[in-house]
CSV table of C-alpha atoms and ligand atoms in Angstrom, one decimal:
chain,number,residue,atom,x,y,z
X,968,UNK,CA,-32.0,18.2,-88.4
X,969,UNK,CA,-32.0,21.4,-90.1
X,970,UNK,CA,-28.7,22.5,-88.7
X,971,UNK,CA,-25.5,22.1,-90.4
X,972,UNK,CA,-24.8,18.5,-90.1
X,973,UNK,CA,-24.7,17.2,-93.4
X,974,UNK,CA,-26.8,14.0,-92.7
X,975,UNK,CA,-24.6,13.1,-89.4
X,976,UNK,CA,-27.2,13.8,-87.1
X,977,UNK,CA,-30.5,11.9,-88.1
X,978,UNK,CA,-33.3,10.2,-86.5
X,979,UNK,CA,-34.1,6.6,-87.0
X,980,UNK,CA,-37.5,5.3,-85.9
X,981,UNK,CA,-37.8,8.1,-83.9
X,982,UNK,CA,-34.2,7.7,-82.0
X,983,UNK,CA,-31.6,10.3,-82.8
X,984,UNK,CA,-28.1,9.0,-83.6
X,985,UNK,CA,-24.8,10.6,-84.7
X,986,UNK,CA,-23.5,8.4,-88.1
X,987,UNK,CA,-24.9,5.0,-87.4
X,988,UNK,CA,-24.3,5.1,-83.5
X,989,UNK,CA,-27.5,5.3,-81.4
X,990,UNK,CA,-27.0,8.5,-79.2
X,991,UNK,CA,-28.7,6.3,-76.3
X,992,UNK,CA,-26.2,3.8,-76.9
X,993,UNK,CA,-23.1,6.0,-76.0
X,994,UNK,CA,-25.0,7.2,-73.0
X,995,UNK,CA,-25.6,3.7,-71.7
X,996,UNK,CA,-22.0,2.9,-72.2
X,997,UNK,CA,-20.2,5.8,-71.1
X,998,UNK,CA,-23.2,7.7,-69.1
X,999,UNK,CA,-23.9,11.4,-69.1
X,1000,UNK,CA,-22.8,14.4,-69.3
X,1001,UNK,CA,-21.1,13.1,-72.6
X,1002,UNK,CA,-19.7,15.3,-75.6
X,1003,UNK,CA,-20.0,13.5,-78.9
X,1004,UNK,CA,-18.2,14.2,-82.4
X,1005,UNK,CA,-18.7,12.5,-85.5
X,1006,UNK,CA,-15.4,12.0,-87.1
X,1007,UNK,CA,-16.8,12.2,-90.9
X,1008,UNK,CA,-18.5,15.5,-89.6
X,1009,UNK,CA,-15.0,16.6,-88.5
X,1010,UNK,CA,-12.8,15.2,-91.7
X,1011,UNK,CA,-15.9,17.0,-94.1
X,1012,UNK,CA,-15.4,20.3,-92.3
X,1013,UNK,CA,-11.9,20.1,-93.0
X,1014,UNK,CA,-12.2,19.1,-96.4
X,1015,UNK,CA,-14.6,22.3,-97.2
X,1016,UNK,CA,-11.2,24.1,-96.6
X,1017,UNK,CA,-9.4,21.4,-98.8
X,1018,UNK,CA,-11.4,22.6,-101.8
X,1019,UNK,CA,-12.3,26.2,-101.1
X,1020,UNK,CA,-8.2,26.5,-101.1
X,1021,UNK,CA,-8.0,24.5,-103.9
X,1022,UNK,CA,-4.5,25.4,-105.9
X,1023,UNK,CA,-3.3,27.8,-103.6
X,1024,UNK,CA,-0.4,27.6,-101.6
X,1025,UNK,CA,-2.1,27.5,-98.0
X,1026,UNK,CA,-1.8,25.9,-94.5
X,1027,UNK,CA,-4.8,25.4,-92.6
X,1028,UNK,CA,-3.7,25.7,-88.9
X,1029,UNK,CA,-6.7,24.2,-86.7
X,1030,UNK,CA,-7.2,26.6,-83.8
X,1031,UNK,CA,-6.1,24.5,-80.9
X,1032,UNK,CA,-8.2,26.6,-78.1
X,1033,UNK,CA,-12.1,25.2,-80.2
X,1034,UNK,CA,-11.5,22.0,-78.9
X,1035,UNK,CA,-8.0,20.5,-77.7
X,1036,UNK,CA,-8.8,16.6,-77.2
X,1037,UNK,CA,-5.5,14.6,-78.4
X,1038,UNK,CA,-7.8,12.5,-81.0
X,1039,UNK,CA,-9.3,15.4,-82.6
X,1040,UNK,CA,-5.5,17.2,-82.9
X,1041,UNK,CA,-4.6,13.9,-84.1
X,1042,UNK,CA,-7.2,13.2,-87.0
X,1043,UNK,CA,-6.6,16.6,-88.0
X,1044,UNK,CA,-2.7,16.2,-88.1
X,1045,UNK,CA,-3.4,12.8,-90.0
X,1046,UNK,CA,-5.6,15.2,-93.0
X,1047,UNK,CA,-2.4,17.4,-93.3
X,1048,UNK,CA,-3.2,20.6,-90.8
X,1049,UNK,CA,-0.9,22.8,-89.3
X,1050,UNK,CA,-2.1,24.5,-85.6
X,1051,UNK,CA,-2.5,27.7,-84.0
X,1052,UNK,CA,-1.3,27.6,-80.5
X,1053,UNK,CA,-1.8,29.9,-77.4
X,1054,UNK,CA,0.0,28.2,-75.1
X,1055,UNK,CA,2.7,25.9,-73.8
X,1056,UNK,CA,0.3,23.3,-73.0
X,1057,UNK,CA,-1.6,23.7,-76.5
X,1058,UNK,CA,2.3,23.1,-77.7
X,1059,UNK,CA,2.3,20.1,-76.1
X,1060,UNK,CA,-0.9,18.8,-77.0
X,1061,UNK,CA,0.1,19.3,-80.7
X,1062,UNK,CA,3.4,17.5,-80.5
X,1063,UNK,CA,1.7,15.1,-77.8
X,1064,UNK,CA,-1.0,14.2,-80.6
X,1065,UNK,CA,1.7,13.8,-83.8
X,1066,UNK,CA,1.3,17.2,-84.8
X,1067,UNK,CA,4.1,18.8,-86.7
X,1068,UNK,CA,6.1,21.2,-85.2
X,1069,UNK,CA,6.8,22.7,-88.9
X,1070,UNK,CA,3.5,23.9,-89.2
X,1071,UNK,CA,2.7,25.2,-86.1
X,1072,UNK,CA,1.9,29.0,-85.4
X,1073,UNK,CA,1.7,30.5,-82.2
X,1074,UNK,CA,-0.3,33.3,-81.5
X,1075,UNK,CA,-1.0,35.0,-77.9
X,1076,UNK,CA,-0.8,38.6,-76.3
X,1077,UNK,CA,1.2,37.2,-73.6
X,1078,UNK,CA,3.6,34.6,-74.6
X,1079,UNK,CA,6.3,33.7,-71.4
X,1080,UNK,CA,9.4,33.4,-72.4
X,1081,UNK,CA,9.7,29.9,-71.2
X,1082,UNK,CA,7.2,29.1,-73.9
X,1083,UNK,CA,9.1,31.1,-76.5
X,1084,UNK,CA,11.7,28.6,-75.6
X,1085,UNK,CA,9.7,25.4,-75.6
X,1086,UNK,CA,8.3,27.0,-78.9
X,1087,UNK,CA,11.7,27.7,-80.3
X,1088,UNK,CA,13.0,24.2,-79.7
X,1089,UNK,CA,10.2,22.4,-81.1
X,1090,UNK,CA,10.9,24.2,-84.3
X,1091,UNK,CA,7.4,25.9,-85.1
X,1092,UNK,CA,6.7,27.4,-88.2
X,1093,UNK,CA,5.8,30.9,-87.3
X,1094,UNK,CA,5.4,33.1,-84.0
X,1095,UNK,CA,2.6,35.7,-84.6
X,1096,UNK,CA,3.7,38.6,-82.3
X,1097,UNK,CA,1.5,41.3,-81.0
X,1098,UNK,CA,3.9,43.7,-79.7
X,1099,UNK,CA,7.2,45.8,-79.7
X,1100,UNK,CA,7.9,44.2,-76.4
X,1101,UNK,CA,7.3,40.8,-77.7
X,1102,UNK,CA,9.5,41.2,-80.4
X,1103,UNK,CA,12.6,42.5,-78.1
X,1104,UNK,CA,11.8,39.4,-75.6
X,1105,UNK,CA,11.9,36.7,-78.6
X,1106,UNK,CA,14.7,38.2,-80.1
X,1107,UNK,CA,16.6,37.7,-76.8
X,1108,UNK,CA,15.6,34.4,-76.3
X,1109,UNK,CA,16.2,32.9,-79.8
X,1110,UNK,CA,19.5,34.6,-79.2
X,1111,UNK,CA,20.2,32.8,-75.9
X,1112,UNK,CA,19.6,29.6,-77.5
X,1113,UNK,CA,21.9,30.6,-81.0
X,1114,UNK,CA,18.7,30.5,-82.8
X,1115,UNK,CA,16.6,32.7,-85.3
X,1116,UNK,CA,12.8,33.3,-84.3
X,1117,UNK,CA,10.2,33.0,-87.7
X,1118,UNK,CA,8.1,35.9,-86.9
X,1119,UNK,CA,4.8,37.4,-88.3
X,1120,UNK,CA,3.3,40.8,-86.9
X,1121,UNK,CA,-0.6,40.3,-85.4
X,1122,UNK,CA,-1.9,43.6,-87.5
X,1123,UNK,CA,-5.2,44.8,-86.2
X,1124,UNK,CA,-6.7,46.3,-89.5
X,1125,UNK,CA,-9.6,48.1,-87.1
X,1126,UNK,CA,-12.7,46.3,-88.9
X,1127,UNK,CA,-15.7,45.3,-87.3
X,1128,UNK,CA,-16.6,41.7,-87.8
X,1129,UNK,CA,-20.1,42.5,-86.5
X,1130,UNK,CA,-20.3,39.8,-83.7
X,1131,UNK,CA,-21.0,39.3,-79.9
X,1132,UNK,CA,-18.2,41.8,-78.7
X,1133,UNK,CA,-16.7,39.4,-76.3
X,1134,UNK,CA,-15.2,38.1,-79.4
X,1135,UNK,CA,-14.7,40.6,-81.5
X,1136,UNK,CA,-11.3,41.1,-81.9
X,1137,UNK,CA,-9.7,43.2,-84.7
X,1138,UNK,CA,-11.0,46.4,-83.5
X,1139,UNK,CA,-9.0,49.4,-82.7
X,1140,UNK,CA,-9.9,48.9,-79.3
X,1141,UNK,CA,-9.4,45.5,-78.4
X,1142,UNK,CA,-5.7,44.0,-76.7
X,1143,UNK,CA,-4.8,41.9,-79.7
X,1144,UNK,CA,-2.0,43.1,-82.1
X,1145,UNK,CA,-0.7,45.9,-83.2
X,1146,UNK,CA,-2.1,49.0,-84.8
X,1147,UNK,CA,-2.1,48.8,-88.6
X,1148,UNK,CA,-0.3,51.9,-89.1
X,1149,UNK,CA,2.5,51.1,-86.6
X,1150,UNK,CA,3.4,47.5,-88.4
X,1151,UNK,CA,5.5,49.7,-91.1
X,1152,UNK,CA,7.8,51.1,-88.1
X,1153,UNK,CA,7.5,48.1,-86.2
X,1154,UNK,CA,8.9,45.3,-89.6
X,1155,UNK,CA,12.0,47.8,-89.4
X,1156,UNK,CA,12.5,47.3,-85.8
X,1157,UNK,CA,12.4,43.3,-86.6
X,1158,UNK,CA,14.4,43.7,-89.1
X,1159,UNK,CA,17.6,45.2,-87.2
X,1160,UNK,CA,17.0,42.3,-84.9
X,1161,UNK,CA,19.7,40.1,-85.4
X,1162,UNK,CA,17.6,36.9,-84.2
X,1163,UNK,CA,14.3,37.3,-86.0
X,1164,UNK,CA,13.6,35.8,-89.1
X,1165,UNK,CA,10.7,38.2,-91.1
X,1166,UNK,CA,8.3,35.6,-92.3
X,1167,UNK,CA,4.9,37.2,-92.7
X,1168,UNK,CA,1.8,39.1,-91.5
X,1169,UNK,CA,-0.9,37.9,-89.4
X,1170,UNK,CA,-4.5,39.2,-88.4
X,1171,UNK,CA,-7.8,37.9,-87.0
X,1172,UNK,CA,-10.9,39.7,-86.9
X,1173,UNK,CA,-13.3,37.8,-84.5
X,1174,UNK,CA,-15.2,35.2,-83.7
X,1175,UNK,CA,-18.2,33.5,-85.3
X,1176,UNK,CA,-18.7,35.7,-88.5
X,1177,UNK,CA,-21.5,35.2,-90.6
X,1178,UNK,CA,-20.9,37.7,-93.5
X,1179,UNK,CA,-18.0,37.2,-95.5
X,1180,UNK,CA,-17.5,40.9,-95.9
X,1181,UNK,CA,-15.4,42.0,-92.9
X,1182,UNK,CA,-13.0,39.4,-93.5
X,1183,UNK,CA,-12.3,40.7,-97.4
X,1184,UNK,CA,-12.2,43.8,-95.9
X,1185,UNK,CA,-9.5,42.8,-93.5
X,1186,UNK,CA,-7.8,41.2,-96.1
X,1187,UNK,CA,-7.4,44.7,-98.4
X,1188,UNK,CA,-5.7,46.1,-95.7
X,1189,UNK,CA,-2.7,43.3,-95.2
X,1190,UNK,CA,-2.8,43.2,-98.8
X,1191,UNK,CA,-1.6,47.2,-98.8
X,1192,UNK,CA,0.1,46.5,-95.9
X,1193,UNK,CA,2.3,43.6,-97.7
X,1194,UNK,CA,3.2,46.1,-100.7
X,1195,UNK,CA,4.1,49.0,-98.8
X,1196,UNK,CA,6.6,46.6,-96.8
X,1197,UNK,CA,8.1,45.1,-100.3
X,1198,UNK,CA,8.7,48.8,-101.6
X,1199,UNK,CA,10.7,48.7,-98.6
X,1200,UNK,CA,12.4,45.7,-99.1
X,1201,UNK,CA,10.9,43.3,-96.5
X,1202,UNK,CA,8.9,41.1,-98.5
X,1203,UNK,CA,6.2,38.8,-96.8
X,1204,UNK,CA,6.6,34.9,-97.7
X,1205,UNK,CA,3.0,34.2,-96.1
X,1206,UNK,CA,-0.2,36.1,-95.4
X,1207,UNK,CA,-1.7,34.9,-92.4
X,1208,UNK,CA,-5.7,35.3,-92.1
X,1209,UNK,CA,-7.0,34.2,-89.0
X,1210,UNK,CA,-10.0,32.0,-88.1
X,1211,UNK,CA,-13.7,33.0,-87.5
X,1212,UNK,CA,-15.9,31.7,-89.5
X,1213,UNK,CA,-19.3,30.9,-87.8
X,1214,UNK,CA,-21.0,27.5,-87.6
X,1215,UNK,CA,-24.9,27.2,-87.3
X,1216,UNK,CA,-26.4,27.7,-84.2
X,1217,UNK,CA,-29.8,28.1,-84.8
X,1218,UNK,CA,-32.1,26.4,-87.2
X,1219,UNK,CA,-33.0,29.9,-88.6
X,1220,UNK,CA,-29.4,30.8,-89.3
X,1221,UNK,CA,-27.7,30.6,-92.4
X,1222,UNK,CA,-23.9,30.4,-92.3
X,1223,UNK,CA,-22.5,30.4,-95.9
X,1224,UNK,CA,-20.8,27.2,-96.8
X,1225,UNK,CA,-16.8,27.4,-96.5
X,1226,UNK,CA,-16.3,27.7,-100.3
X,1227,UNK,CA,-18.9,30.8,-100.7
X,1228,UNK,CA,-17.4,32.5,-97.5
X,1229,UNK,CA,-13.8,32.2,-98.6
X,1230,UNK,CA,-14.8,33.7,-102.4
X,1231,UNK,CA,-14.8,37.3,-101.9
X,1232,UNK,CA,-11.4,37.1,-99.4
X,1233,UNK,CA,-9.4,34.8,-102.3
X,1234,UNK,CA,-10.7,37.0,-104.9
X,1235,UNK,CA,-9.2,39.8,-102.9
X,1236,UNK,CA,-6.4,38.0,-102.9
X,1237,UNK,CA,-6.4,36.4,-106.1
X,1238,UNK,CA,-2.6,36.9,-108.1
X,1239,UNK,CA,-0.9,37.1,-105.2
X,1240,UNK,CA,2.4,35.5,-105.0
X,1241,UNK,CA,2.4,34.8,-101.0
X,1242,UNK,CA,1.1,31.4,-99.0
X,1243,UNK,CA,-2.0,31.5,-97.6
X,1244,UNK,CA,-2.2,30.7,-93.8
X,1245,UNK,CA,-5.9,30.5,-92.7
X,1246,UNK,CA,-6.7,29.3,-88.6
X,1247,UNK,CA,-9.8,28.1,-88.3
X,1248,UNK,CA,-10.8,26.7,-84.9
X,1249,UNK,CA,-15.1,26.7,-85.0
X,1250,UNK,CA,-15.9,25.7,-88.3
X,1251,UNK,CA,-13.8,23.0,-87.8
X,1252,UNK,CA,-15.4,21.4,-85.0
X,1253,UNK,CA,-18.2,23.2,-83.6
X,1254,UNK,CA,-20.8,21.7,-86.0
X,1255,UNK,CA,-19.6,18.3,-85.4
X,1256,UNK,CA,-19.8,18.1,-81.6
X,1257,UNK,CA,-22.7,17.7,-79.3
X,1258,UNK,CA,-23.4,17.6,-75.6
X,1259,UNK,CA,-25.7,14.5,-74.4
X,1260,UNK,CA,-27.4,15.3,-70.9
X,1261,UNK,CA,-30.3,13.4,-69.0
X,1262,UNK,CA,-33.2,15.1,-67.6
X,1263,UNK,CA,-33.2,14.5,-63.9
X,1264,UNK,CA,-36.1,16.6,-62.3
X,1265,UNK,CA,-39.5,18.0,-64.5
X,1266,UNK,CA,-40.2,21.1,-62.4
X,1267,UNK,CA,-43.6,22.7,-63.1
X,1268,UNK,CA,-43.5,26.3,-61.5
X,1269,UNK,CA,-46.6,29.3,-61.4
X,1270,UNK,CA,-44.5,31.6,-64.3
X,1271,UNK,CA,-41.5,29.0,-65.6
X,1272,UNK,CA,-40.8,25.1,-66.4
X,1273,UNK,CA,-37.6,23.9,-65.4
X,1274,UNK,CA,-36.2,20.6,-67.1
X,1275,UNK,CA,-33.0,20.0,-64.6
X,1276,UNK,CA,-30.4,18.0,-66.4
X,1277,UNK,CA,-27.2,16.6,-65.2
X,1278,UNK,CA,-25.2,19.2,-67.9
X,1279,UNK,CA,-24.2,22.7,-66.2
X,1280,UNK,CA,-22.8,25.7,-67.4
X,1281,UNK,CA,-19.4,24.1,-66.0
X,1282,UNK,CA,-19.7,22.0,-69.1
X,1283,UNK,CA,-20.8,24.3,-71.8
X,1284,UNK,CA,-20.4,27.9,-70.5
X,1285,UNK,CA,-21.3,29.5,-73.7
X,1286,UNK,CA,-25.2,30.4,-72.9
X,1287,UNK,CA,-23.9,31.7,-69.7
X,1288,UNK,CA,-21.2,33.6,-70.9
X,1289,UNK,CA,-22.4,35.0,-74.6
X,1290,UNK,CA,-26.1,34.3,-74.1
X,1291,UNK,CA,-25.3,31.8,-76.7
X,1292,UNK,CA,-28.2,29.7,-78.7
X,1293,UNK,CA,-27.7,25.8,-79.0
X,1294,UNK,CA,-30.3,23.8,-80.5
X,1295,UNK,CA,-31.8,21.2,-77.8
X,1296,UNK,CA,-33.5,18.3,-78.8
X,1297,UNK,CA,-34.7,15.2,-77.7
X,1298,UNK,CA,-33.0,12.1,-78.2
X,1299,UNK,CA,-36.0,9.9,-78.0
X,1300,UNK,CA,-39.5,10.5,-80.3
X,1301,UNK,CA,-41.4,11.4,-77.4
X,1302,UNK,CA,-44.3,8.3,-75.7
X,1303,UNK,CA,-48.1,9.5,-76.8
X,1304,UNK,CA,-48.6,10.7,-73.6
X,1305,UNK,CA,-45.9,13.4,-72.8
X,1306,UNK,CA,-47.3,17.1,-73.4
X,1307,UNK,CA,-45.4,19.4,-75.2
X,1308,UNK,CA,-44.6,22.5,-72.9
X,1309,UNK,CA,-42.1,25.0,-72.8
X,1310,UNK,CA,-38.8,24.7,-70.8
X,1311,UNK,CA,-35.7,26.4,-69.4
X,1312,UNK,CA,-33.0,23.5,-70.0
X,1313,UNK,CA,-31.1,23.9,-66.9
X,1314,UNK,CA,-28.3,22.6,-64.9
X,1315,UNK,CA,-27.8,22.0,-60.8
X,1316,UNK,CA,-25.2,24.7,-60.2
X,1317,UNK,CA,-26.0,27.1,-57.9
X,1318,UNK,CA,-26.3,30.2,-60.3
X,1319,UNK,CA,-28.8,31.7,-62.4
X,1320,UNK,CA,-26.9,32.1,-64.8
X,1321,UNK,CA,-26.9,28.6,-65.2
X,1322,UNK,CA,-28.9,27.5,-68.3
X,1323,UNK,CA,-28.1,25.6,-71.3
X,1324,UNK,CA,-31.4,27.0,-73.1
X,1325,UNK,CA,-33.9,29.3,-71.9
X,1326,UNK,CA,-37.6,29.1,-73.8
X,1327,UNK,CA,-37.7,25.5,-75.3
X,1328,UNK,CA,-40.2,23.7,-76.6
X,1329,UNK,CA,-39.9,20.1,-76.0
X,1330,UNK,CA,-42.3,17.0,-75.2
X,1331,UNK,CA,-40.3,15.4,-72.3
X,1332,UNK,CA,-40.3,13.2,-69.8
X,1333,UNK,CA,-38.0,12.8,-66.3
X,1334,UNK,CA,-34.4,10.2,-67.5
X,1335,UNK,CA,-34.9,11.0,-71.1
X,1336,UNK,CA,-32.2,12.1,-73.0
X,1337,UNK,CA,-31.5,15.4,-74.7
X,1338,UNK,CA,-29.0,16.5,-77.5
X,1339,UNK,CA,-27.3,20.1,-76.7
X,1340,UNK,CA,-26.1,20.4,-80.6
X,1341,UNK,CA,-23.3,22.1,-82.5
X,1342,UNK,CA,-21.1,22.1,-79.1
X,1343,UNK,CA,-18.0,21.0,-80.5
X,1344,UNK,CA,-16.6,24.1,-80.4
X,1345,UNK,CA,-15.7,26.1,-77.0
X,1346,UNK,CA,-17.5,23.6,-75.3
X,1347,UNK,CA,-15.5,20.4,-73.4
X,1348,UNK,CA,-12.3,23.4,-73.7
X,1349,UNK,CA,-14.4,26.2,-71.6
X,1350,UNK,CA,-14.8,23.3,-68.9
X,1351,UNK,CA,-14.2,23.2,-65.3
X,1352,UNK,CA,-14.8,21.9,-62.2
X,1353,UNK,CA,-17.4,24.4,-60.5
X,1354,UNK,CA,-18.9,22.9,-58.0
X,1355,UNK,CA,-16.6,19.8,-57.7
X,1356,UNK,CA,-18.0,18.5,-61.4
X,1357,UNK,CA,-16.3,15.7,-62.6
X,1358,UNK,CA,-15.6,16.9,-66.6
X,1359,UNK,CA,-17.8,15.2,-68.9
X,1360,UNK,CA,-17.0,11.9,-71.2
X,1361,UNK,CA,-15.6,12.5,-74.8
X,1362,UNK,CA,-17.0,10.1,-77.4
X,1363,UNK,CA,-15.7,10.2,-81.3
X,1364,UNK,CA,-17.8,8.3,-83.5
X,1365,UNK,CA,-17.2,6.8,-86.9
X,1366,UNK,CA,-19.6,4.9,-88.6
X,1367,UNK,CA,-21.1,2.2,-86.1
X,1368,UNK,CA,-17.9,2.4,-84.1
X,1369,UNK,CA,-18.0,4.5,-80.9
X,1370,UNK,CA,-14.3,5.6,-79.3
X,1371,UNK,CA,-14.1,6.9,-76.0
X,1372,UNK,CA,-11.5,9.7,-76.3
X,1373,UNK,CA,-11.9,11.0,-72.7
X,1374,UNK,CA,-12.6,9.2,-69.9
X,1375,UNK,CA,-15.0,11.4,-67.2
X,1376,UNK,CA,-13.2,12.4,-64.6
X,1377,UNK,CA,-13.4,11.2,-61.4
X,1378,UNK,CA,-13.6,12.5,-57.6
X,1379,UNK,CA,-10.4,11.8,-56.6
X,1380,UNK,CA,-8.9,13.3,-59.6
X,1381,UNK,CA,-10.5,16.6,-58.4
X,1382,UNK,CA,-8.5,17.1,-55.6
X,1383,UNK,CA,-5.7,15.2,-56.0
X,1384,UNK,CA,-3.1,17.9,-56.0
X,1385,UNK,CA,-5.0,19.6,-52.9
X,1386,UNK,CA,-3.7,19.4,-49.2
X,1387,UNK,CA,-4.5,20.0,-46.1
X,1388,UNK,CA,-2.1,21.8,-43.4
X,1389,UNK,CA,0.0,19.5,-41.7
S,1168,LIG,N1,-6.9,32.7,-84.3
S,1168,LIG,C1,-6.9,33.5,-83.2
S,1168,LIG,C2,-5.7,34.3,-83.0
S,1168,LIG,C3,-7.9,33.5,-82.3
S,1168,LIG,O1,-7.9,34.3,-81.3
S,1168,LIG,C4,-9.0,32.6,-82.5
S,1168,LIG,C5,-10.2,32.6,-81.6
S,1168,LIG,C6,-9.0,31.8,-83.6
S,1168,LIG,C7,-7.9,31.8,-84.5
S,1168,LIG,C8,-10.1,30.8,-83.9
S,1168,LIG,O2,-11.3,31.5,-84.2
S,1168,LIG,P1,-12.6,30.6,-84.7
S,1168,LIG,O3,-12.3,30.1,-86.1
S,1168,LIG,O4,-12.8,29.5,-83.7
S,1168,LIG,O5,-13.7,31.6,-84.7
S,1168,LIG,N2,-15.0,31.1,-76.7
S,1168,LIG,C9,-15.7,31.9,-77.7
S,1168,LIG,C10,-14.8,32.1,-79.0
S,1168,LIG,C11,-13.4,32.7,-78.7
S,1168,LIG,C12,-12.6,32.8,-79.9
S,1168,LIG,C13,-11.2,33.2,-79.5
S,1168,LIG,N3,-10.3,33.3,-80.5
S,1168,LIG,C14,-17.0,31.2,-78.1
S,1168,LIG,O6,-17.3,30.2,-77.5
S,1168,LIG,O7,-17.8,31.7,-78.9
């Protein structure tokens, strides 16, 4: 595989498997749709931050929303990572998995107060506000319950991270944090709050950012940001930097390895005095994950070939929703006689958006198996149930070992908090 999976993937005698697992052998044992992760894919991904951080003081907070299965949160919690949260529920995920509390940040343009209070209780590191209102409604809070809130301002230091705009972020324009020029008035505010504690600053750009550039950029600007605050006497114990940085998607692309994107931001950064918080959520996962779907109906029409697989934009929205690339291949080497055609990869929802690839080349046959590849990111957590879709199976495997992480769902799980009228 040319992607970036660092040996994982590979074909033996023509069969594609994930470590040493056959990827026909988790489908026969837990069926299809099936996500699959490689846990050394997922421990190497963390390690590239390991090294590119290398005698700094940093915390790596995985970014629960990528991908929020309890055996992923806890391998990560096992290497030493803090979290970024959004939610309650994320909370609980982290603290359900072994996560700990002390190095959790929460993040969120809408936090409820009942999870400021679930938040505050648990003890979490650092609350990344993202406005004047948020601040008042914490400061309350932690005052109800006699405690002081850690708090970092979300700045939005207005650069563009040149991606899809959907998840582009750290623009003037976009709902998350606050403007870079109110933070100075805004730390003041905090300040005179008698239940906030003034811990740091926070920012993230965007989504799946290719060039390191916008990301050093950002970077200058908390960096000036941080010293106009300590002339003013509120000085900064951590400098927050978001997540973002892409994964590979096509075989064409060419995402800089973690140590060469981080270079130009720690260089920016380089004699500073503050810890470095970084949340990555894609690179962590996204390369190691990948959907496995069968191919129930070959459909030959006059302008299009359809291959119908039992995968559907319920279980991996991204090409729906972005127009988003994934690499599909075949799981098997394909039998001398299959013909090599061209294919939409699609699924049995009734929408046209719903497509998992649109233009593929592939030499396929009706039952075999394809590989939908670097979905471990956004993929099994943008799920749902459209169309009454049982959620897919979640594999992790590690060496010759297969886990099943998630069990597929079943029927009567789907509407078993429905009723009808009496
Ligand atoms: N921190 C904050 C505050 C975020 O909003 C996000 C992602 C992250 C960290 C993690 O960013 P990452 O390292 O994963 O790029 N569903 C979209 C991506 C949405 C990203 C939202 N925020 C997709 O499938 O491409």
């Amino acid at each position: 595989m040319s992607l970036d999976w660092n040996g994982y993937l590979a074909r033996q005698n023509g069969r594609l498997q994930l470590e040493s697992v056959p990827l026909a052998e988790v489908a026969h044992a837990h069926g299809t749709p099936c996500y699959v992760y490689s846990r050394a894919a997922l421990e190497d991904a963390y390690q590239g931050y390991v090294s590119a951080l290398a005698g700094r003081d940093t915390l790596i907070c995985y970014a629960v929303k990528a991908n929020s299965n309890l055996a992923i949160l806890n391998l990560f919690a096992r290497l030493g990572a803090g979290f970024d949260i959004v939610s309650g529920g994320e909370l609980a995920r982290v603290l359900a998995a072994g996560g700990d509390a002390g190095k959790i940040v929460f993040s969120g343009v809408g936090k409820t107060r009942a999870e400021m209070r679930a938040a505050l209780a648990a003890g979490i590191y650092c609350f990344n506000v993202e406005s004047a209102s948020e601040l008042e409604s914490l400061n309350e809070v932690a005052g109800s319950l006699g405690l002081r809130a850690p708090i970092a301002l979300r700045v939005n230091p207005d650069v563009d991270p040149k991606t899809h705009p959907y998840i582009a972020t750290g623009l003037k324009s976009s709902k998350f944090g606050v403007a870079i020029d109110e933070a100075l008035s805004l730390y003041h505010r905090a300040q005179a709050m008698p239940h906030l504690d003034i811990r740091g600053v926070a920012c993230h750009i965007g989504s799946q950012l290719l060039d390191p550039a916008p990301i050093a950029e950002a970077a200058t600007k908390i960096i000036d940001l941080a010293d106009a605050l300590s002339r003013e006497g509120i000085a900064l114990a951590h400098l927050d930097l978001g997540g973002g940085k892409g994964v590979n998607y096509r075989a064409d692309e060419a995402t800089p390895n973690t140590v060469d994107y981080l270079a130009p931001l720690l260089a920016a950064l380089s004699g500073r005095r503050e810890r470095l918080l970084f949340e990555p959520g894609r690179s962590l996962v996204g390369a190691a994950g990948l959907l496995l779907t069968r191919i129930e109906i070959l459909k030959h029409g006059s302008e299009k070939n359809f291959a119908v697989v039992d995968a559907a934009m319920n279980d991996l929205a991204r090409p729906a929703l972005y127009d988003a690339w994934h690499e599909i291949v075949a799981v098997a080497a394909p039998a001398d006689d299959v013909k090599t055609a061209t294919y939409d990869v699609v699924g049995p929802i009734c929408e046209s958006g719903d497509f998992l690839g649109q233009g593929r080349e592939l030499a396929v046959a009706e039952g075999d198996l394809l590989a939908v590849l670097s979905a471990g990111a956004y993929g099994m957590a943008m799920s749902s149930n459209y169309n009454t879709r049982p959620r897919a199976a979640e594999v992790m495997v590690s060496g010759s070992q297969m886990h099943l992480i998630r069990r597929r769902e079943t029927l009567d799980q789907l509407f078993a908090l429905e009723s009808v009228l009496s």
